[in-house]
mmCIF file of C-alpha atoms and ligand atoms in Angstrom:
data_model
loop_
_atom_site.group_PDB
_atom_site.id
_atom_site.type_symbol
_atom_site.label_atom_id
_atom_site.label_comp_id
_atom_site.label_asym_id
_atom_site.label_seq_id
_atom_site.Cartn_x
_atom_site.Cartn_y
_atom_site.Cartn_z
ATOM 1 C CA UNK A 1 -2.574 4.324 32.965
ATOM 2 C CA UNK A 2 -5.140 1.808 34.547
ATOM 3 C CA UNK A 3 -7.940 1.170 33.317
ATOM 4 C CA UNK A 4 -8.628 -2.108 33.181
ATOM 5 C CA UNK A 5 -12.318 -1.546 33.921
ATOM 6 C CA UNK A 6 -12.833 1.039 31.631
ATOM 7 C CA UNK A 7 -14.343 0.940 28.270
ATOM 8 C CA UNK A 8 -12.255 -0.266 25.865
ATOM 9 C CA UNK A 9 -12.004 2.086 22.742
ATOM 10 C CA UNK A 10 -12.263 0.478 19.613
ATOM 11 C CA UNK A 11 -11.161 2.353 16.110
ATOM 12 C CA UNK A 12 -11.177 1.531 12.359
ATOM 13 C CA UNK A 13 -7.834 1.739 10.790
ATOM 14 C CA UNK A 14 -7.163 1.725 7.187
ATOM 15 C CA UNK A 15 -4.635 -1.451 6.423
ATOM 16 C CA UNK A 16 -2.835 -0.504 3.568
ATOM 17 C CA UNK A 17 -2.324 3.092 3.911
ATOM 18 C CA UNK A 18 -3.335 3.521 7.853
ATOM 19 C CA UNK A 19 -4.392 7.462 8.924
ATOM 20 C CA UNK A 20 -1.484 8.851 10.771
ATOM 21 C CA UNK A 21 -3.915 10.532 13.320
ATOM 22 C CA UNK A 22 -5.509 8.053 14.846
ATOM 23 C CA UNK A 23 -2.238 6.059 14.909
ATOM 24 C CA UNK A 24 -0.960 9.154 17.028
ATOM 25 C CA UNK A 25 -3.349 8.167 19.523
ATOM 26 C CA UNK A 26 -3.160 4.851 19.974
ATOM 27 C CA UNK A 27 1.033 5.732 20.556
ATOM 28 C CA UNK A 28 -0.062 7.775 23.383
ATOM 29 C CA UNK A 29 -1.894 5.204 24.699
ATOM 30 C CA UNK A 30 1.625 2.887 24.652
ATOM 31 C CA UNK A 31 3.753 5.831 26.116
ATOM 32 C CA UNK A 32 1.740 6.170 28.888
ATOM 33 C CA UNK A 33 2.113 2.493 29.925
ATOM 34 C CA UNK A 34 -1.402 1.424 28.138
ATOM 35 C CA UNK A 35 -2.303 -1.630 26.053
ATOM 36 C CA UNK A 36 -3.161 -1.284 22.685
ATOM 37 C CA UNK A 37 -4.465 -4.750 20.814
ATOM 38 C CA UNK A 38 -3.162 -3.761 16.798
ATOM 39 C CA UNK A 39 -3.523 -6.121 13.666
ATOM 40 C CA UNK A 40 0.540 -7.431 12.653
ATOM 41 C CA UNK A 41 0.515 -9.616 9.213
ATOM 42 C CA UNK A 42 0.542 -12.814 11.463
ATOM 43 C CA UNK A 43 -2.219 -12.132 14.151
ATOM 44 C CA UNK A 44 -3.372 -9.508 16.478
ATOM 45 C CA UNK A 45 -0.768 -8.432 18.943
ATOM 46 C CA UNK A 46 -1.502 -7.539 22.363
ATOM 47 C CA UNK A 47 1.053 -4.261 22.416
ATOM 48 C CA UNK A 48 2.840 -2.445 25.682
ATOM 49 C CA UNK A 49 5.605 -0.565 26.036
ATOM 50 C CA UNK A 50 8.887 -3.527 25.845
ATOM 51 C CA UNK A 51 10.999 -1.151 28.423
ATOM 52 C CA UNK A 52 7.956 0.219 30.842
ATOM 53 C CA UNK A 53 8.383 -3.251 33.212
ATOM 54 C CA UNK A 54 4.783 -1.999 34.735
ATOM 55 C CA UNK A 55 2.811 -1.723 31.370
ATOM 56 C CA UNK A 56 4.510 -5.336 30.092
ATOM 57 C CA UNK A 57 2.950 -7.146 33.718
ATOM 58 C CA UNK A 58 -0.876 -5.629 32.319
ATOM 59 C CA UNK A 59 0.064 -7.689 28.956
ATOM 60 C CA UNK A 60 0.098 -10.943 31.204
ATOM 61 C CA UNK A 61 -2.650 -9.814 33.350
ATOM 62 C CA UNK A 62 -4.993 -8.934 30.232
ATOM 63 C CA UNK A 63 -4.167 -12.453 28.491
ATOM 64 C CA UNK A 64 -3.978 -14.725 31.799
ATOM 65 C CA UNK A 65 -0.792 -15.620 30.465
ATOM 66 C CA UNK A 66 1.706 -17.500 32.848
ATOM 67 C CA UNK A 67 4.721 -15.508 33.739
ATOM 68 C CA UNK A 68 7.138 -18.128 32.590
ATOM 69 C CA UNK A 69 6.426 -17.759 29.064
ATOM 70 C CA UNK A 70 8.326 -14.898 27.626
ATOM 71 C CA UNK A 71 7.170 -12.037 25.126
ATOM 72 C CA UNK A 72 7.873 -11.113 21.609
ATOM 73 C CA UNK A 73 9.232 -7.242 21.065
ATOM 74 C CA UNK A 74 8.308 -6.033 17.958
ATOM 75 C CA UNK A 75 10.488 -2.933 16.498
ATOM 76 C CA UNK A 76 9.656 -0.859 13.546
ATOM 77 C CA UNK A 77 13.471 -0.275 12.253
ATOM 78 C CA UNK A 78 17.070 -1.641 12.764
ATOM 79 C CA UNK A 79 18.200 0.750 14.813
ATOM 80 C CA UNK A 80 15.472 0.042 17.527
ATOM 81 C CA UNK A 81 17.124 -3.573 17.479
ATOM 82 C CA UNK A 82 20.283 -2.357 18.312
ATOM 83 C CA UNK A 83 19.327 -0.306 21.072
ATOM 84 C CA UNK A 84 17.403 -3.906 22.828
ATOM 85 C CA UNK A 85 19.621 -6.502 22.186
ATOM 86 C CA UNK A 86 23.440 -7.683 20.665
ATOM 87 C CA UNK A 87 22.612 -9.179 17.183
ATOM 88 C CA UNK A 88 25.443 -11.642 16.245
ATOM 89 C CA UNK A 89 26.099 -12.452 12.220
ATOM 90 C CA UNK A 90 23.391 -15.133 11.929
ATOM 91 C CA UNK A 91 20.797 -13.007 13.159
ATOM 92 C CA UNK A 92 22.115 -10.366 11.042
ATOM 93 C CA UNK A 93 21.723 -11.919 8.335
ATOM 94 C CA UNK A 94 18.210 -13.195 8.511
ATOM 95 C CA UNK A 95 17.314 -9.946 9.876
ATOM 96 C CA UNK A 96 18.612 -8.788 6.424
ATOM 97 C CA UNK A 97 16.667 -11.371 4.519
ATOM 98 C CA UNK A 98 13.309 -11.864 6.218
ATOM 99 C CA UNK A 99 12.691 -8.372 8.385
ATOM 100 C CA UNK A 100 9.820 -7.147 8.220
ATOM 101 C CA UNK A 101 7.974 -9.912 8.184
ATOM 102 C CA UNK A 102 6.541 -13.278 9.713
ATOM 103 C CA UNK A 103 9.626 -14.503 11.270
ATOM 104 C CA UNK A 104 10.963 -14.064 15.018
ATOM 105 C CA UNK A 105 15.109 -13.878 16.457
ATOM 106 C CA UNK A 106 16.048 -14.889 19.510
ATOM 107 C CA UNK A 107 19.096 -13.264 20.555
ATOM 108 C CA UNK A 108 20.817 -11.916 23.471
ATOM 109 C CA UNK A 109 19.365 -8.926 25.371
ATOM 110 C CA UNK A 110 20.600 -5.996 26.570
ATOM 111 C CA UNK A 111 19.853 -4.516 30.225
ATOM 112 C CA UNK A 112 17.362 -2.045 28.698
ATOM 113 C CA UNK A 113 14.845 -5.009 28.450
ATOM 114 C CA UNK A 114 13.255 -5.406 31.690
ATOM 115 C CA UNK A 115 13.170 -9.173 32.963
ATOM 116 C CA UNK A 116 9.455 -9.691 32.855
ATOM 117 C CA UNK A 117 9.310 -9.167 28.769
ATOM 118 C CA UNK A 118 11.461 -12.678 28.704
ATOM 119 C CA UNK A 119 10.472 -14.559 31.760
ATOM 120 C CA UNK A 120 13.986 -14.077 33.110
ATOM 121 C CA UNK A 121 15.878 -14.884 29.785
ATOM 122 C CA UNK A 122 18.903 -13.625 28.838
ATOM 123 C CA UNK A 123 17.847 -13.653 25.333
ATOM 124 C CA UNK A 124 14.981 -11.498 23.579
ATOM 125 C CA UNK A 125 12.841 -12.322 20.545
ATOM 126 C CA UNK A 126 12.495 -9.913 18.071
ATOM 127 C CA UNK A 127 10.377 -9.086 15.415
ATOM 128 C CA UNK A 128 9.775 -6.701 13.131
ATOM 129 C CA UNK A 129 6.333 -6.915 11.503
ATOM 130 C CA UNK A 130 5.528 -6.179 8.004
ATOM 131 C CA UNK A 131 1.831 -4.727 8.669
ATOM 132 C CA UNK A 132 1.768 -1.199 7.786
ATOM 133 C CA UNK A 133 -0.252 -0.573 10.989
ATOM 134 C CA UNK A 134 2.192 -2.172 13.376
ATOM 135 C CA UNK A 135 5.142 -0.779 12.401
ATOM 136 C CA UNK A 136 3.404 2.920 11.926
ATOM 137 C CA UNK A 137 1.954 2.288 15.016
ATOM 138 C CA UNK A 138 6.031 1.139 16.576
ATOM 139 C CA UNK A 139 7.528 4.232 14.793
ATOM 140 C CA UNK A 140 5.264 6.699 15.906
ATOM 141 C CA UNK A 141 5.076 5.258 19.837
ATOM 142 C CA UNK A 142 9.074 5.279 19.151
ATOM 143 C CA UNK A 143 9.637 2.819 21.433
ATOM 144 C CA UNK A 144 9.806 -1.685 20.525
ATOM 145 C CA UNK A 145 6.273 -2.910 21.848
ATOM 146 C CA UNK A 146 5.942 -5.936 23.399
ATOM 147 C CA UNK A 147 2.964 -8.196 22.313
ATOM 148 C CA UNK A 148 1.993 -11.933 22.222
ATOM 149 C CA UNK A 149 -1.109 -12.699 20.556
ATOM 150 C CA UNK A 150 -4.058 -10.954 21.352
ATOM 151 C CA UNK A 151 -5.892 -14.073 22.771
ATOM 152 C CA UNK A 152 -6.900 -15.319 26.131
ATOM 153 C CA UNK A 153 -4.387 -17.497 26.891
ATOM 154 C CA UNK A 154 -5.012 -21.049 25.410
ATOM 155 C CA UNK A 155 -7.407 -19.839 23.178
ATOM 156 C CA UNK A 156 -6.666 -19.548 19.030
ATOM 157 C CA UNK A 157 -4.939 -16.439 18.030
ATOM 158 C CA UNK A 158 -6.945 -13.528 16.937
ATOM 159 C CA UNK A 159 -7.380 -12.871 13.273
ATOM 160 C CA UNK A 160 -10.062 -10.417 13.032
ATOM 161 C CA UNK A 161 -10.879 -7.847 15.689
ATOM 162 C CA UNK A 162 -14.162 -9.403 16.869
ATOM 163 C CA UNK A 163 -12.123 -12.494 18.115
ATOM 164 C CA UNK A 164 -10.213 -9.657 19.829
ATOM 165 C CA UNK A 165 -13.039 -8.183 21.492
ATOM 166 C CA UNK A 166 -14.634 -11.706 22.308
ATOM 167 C CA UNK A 167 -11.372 -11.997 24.159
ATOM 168 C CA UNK A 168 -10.107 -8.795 25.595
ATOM 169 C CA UNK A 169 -12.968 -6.137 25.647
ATOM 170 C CA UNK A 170 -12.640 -4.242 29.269
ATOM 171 C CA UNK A 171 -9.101 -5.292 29.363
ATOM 172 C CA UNK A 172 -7.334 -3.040 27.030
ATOM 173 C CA UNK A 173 -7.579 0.216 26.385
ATOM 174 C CA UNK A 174 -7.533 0.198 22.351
ATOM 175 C CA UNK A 175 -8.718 -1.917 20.036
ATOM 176 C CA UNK A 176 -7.137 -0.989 16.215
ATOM 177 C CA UNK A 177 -9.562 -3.021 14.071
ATOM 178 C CA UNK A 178 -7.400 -3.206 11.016
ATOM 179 C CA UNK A 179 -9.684 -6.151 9.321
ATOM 180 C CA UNK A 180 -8.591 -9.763 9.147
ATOM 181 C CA UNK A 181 -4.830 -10.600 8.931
ATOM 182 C CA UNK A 182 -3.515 -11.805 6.127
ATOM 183 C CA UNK A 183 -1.640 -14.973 7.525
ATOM 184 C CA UNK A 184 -3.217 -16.309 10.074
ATOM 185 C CA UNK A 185 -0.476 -17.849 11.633
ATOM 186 C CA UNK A 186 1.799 -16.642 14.180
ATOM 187 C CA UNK A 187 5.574 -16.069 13.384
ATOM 188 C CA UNK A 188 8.395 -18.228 13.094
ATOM 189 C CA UNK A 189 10.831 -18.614 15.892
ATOM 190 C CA UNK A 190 13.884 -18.738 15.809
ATOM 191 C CA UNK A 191 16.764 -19.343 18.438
ATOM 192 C CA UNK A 192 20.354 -17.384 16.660
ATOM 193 C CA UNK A 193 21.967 -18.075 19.561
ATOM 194 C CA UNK A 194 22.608 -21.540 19.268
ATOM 195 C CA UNK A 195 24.487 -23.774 16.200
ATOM 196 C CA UNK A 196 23.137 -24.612 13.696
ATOM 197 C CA UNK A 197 20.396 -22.054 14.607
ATOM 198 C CA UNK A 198 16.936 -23.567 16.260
ATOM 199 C CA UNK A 199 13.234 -23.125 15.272
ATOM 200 C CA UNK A 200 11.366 -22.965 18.307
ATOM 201 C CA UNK A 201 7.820 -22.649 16.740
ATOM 202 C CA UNK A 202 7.091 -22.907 12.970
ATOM 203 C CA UNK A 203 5.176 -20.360 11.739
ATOM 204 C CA UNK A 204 4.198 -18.043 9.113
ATOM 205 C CA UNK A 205 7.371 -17.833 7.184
ATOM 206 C CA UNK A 206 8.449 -21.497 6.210
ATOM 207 C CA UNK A 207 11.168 -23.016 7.519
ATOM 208 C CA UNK A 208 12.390 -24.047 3.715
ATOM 209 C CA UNK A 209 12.737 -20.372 3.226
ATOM 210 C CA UNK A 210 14.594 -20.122 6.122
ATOM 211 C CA UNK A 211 17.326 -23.394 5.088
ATOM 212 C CA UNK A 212 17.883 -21.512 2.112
ATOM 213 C CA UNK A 213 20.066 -19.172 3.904
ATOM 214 C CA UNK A 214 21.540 -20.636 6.937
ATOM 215 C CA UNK A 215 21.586 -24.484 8.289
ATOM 216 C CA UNK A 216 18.844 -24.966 10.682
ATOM 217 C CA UNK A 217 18.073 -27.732 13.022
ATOM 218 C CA UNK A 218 14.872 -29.001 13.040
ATOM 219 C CA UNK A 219 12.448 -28.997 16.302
ATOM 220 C CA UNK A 220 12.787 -31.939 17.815
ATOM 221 C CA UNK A 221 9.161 -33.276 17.742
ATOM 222 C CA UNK A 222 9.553 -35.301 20.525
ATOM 223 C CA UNK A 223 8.805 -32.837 22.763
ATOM 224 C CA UNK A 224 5.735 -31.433 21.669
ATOM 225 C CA UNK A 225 4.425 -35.164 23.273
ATOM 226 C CA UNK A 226 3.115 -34.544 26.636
ATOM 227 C CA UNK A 227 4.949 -36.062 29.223
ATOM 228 C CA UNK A 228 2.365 -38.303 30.821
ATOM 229 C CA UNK A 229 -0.856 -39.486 28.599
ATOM 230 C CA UNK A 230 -3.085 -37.778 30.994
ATOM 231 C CA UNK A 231 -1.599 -34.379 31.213
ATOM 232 C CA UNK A 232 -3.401 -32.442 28.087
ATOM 233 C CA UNK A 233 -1.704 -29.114 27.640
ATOM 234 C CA UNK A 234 -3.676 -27.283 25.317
ATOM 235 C CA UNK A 235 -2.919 -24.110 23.295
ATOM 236 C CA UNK A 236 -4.843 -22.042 20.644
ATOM 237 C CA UNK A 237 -7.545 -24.370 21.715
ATOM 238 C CA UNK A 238 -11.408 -24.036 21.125
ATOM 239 C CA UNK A 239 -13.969 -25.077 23.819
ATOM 240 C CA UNK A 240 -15.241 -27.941 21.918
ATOM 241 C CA UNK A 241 -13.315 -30.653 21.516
ATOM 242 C CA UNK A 242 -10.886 -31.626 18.724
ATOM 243 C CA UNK A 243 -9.428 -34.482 17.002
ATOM 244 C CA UNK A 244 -7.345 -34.188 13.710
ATOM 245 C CA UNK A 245 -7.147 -37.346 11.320
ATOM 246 C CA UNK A 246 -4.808 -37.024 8.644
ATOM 247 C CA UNK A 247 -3.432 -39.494 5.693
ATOM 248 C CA UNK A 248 -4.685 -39.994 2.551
ATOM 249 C CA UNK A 249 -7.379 -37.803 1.612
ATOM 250 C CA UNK A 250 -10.031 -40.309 0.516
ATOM 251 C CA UNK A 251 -9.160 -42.473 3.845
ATOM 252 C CA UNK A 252 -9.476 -39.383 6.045
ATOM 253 C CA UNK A 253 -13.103 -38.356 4.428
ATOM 254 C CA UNK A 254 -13.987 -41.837 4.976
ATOM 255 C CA UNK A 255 -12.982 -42.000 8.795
ATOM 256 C CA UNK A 256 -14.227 -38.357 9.415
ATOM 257 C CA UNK A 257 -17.887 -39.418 7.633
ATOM 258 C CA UNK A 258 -17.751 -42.517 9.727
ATOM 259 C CA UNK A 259 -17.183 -40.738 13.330
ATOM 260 C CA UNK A 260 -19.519 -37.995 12.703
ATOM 261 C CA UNK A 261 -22.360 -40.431 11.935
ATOM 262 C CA UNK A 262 -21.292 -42.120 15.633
ATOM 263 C CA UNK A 263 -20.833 -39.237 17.185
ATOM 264 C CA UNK A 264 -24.064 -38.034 16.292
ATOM 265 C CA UNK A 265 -25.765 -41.010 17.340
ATOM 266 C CA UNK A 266 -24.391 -40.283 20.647
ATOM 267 C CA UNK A 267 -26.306 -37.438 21.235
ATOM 268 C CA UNK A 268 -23.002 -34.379 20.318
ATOM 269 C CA UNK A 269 -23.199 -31.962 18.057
ATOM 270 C CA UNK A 270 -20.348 -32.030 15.480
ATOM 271 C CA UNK A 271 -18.249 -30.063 13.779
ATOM 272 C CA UNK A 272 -16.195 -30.487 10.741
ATOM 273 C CA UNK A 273 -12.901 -28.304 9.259
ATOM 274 C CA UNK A 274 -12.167 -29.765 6.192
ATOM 275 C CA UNK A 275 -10.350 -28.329 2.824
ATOM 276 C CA UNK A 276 -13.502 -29.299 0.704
ATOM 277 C CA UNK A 277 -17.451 -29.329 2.008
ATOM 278 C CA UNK A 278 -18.437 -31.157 -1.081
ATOM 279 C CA UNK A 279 -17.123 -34.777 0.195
ATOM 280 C CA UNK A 280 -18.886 -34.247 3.296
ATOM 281 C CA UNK A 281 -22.453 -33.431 1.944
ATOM 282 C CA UNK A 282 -25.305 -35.048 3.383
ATOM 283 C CA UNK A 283 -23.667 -35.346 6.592
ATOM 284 C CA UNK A 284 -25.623 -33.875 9.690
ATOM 285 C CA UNK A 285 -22.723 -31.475 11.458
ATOM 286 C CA UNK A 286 -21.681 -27.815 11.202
ATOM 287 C CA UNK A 287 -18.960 -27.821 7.975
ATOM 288 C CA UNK A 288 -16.588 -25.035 7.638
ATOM 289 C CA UNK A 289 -14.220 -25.257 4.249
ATOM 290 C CA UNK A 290 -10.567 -23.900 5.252
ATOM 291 C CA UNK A 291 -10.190 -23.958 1.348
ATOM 292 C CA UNK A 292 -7.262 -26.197 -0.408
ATOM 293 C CA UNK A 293 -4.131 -23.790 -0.317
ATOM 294 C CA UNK A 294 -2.118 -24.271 2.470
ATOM 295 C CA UNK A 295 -1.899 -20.053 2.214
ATOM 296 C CA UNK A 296 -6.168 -20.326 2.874
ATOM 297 C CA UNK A 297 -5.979 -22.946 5.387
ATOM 298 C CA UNK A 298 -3.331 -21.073 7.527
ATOM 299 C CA UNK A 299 -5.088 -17.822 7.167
ATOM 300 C CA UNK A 300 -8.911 -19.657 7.888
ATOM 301 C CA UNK A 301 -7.856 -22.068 11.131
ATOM 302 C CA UNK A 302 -8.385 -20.308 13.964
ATOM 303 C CA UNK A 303 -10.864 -18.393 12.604
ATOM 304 C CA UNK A 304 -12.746 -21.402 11.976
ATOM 305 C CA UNK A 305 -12.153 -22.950 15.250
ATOM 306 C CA UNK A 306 -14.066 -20.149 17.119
ATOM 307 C CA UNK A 307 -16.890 -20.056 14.660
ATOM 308 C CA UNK A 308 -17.392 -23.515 15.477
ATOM 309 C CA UNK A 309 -17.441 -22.586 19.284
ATOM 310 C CA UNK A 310 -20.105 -19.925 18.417
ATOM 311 C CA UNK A 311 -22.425 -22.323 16.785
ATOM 312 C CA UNK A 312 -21.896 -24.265 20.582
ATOM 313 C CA UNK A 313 -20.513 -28.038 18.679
ATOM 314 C CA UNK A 314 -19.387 -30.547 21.204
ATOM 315 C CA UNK A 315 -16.715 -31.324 19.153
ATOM 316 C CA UNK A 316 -14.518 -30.642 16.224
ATOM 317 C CA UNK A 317 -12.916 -33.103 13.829
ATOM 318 C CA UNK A 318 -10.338 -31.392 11.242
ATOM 319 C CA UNK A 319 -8.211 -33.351 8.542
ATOM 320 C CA UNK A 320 -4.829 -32.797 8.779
ATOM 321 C CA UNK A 321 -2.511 -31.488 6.060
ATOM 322 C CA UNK A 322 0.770 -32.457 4.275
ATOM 323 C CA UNK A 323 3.293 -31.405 6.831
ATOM 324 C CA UNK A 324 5.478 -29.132 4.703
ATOM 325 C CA UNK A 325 5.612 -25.055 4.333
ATOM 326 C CA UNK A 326 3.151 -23.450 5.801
ATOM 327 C CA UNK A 327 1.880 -27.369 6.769
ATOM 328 C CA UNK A 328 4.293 -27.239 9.396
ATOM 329 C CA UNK A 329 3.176 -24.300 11.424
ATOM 330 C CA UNK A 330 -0.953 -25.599 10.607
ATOM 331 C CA UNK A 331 -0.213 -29.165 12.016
ATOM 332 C CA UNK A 332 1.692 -27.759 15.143
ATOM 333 C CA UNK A 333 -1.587 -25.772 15.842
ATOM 334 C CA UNK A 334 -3.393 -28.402 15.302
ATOM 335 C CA UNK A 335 -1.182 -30.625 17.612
ATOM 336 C CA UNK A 336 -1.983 -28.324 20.592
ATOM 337 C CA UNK A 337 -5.214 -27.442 19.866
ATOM 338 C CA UNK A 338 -6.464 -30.990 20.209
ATOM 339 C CA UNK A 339 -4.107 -31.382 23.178
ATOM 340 C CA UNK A 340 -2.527 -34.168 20.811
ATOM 341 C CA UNK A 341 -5.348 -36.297 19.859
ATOM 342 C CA UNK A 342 -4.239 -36.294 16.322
ATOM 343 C CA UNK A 343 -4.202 -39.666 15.045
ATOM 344 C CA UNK A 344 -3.021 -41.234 11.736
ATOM 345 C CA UNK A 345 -5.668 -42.960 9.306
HETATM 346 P P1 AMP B 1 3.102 -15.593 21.411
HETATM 347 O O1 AMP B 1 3.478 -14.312 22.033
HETATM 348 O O2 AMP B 1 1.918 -16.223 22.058
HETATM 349 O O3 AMP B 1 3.015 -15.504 19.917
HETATM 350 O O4 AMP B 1 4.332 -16.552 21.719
HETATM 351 C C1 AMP B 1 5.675 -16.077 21.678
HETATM 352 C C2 AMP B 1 6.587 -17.213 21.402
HETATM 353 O O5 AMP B 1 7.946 -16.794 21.392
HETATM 354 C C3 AMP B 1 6.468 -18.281 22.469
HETATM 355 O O6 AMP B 1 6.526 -19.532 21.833
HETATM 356 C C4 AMP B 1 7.688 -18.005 23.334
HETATM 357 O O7 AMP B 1 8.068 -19.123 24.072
HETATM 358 C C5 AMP B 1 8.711 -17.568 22.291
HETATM 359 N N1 AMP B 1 9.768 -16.736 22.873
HETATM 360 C C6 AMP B 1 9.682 -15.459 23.239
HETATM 361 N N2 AMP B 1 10.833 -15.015 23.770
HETATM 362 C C7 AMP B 1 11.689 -16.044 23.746
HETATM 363 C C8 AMP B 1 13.049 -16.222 24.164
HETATM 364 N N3 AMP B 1 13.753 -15.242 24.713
HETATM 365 N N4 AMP B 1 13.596 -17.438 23.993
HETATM 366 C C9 AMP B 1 12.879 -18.438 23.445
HETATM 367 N N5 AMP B 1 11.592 -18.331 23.030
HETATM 368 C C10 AMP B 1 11.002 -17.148 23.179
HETATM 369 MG MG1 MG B 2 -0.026 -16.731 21.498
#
């Protein structure tokens, strides 16, 4: 199927309890090679067919993604697993703890998976979402469906379908607008195949959870620092731009009053992410409160980050938060998003 300059369909699916009909369509649209953008309990997925090599290259054509950065292959039941990659007893037994849900495996693959889902890996990542849309959607299609996020690339992940169709309308052929995703964050990742296992990315399930039932090595944050000051690789990334302060609360409120008030005087439009609007009051900028749970901050980030684009700020200052649980996955966002200008108070 091409039709990349088509309309793009766009349906209302019921979350909880999702209408098997219209989910019958949308897996026709994946058997025949299409992409279908669905809501998972992270973020919205961008969703082909993991073993049709032809309908995987649209997912990277859709996004502008580079080649070189593989795909996660979402399944709906064990079995599927099985038949895409060799699960050793690790991976076993997180799949047995944390499937479905917010966390990612890397294992190794088997042939079935064509080279261009994993960038020429000879491991896969699985995941097995707990959305009821996603995996209806992956049991009816029948087939594991690859999808990163639903984004253009370098842009913040999707969490309600008009970010999706800001993004991707005219490049997909479905659209399942299953409201705004509960998380907000994308998954976990985590490499089984080496020892002790590896996160690659924290995400939405937190990596305490995870050390509660195998030994994990920590990321080593070293190398989420560029390599040379000027190079500014930036992911999840609004068009304004951003710079996190973090600390003590009082000091960052301070600091964050202090540069708006310059900023402003410079002529930019500003705008603020912060837990709490009321310590910011008076101030001249465009405030959005994330809320004071790290649960509501993770699910109102990127969210945020795009309404500030659409009320056209210059640039973005968000506090930083504690980095543990969910605080993990929020201030590696954050990290790339400002294309590490993320400075200490
Ligand atoms: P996204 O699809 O944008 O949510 O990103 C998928 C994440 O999973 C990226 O950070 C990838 O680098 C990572 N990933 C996918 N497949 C593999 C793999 N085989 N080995 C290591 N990391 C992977
Ligand atoms: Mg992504």
């Amino acid at each position: 199927m091409n039709m990349q300059n088509q309309k793009t369909l766009i349906i209302k699916v019921e979350p909880t309890n999702p209408e098997e009909k219209k989910l019958k369509k949308a897996a026709e649209i994946i058997q025949k090679g299409g992409l279908v953008v669905f809501p998972t309990e992270t973020v919205y997925g961008l969703g082909a067919n993991a073993l049709d090599r032809e309908a995987v290259i649209k997912i990277f054509e859709a996004k502008g993604r580079p080649l070189d950065n593989p795909l996660i292959v979402h399944v709906s039941e064990m079995r599927m697993v099985k038949a895409i990659a060799e699960m050793n007893e690790v991976a076993e037994k997180l799949a047995k703890k944390f499937f479905p849900g917010p966390i990612t495996l890397v294992v190794d693959k088997k042939e079935i998976i064509p080279p261009e889902v994993t960038a020429g890996l000879k491991t896969v990542a699985i995941r097995m979402p707990s959305h009821p849309i996603a995996l209806k959607l992956i049991e009816v299609s029948g087939v594991p469906i690859a999808a990163p996020s639903a984004n253009l690339a370098g842009k913040p992940s999707p969490t309600k379908a008009e970010h999706v169709i800001d993004d991707l309308y005219g490049k997909v052929d479905l659209i399942i607008d299953g409201g705004e995703t509960k998380i907000g964050v994308e998954s976990t990742v985590v490499d089984t195949t080496v020892h002790p296992v590896e996160i690659l990315r924290p995400g939405g399930l937190p990596i305490e959870e995870i050390q509660k039932v195998v030994d994990v090595k920590i990321f080593d944050r070293k190398v989420e620092i560029p390599k040379s000051p000027g190079m500014k690789y930036r992911h999840y990334a609004p068009e304004a731009e951003l710079i996190v302060l973090y600390g003590k609360r009082k000091d960052v409120v301070r600091k964050i009053r202090e540069m708006s008030e310059e900023l402003k005087e410079k002529g930019l439009r500003v705008g603020i992410v912060a837990t709490k609007t009321n310590p910011y009051s008076g101030i001249d900028a465009e405030i959005l409160e994330l809320g004071e749970t790290l649960e509501e901050i993770a699910k109102n980030l990127f969210s945020s980050l795009r309404e500030l684009d659409k009320r056209g700020v210059d640039i973005i200052i968000a506090e930083g938060v504690e980095e543990k649980r969910l605080g993990i996955a929020i201030m590696n966002r954050l990290k790339k998003a400002s294309g590490n200008r993320f400075y200490r108070v």
